[in-house]
């Protein structure tokens, strides 16, 4: 009788043990499934590479997590404040190794040249030309509250800015050595620009006043903002499709609300500028004026992506633009 009881007790204990193991394994699986884990490649300026596994997406967080420090003579792509892109790669480059573009606006290289005749038997020269142009860097201002009562602002440069480089390939037609048609074939970013970061110490009262203006202000209707944006898109030479994609992009970002603020990142306004005072280069009323925000946002898109269509495609691929 005792033997049967011992046998039954042993079987029960095994069942309980197996159940506990399954529960633990299931819990680990659920935890892992809830974590967004990235495999990131870090390329160093000396040519070596390091593959890391991380739950972070911000470049600065990933570098800190792996105890990697950047020298003053080095540049990081994407920048410290950005997230890793779809390539899951962080590149560290020595500044003296980055290809520089001379003072001229572009360097052109003819890849291919052909001669054809038009309907009037006039000679047309068709060339494939690759141009290297600079991407201007942005200046980011970080405001820090100060107890200063003299009204003066104290600026400190946290990071020097550096222009990026991109290569644009065109098909160009010439008649009698005069350009008559230009078609863009491709655009490749060789080196992302590095933002200049300036820290500005301001009086706390000025920040409180800005917040009060935001709370008391009335937001313009989305239709009003979009009508202004459509007019500005036409001035950039963009198509109706580009404008439609802009509407989709900023609907996703802010619902066209000029007071929209991301509570996690701090991105602000219709184009969700990060930080908000990036837009101050287009007007001191960037917190409360939809036209200032749209003007800055369209300039940013044109400089970084060329068209709203390209910006929306990038947003779909990466989750940001």
Short mmCIF file of C-alpha atoms in Angstrom, two decimals, residues 143 202-217 259 261 268 276 284-288:
data_model
loop_
_atom_site.label_atom_id
_atom_site.label_comp_id
_atom_site.label_asym_id
_atom_site.label_seq_id
_atom_site.Cartn_x
_atom_site.Cartn_y
_atom_site.Cartn_z
CA UNK A 143 16.94 75.57 -24.18
CA UNK A 202 17.23 81.20 -20.78
CA UNK A 203 15.20 82.63 -17.95
CA UNK A 204 12.48 80.36 -16.64
CA UNK A 205 9.92 83.13 -16.99
CA UNK A 206 10.33 83.25 -20.79
CA UNK A 207 9.66 79.51 -21.06
CA UNK A 208 6.54 79.87 -18.89
CA UNK A 209 5.30 82.72 -21.12
CA UNK A 210 5.74 80.56 -24.22
CA UNK A 211 3.74 77.75 -22.60
CA UNK A 212 0.99 80.22 -21.73
CA UNK A 213 0.79 81.42 -25.34
CA UNK A 214 0.35 77.82 -26.49
CA UNK A 215 -2.43 77.09 -23.97
CA UNK A 216 -4.36 80.28 -24.74
CA UNK A 217 -3.92 80.25 -28.51
CA UNK A 259 0.09 72.70 -31.21
CA UNK A 261 3.43 67.76 -29.12
CA UNK A 268 6.26 69.73 -31.96
CA UNK A 276 10.65 72.59 -31.75
CA UNK A 284 10.18 83.59 -33.87
CA UNK A 285 6.44 82.73 -33.83
CA UNK A 286 7.08 79.07 -34.68
CA UNK A 287 5.14 77.92 -31.59
CA UNK A 288 1.88 79.54 -32.67
#
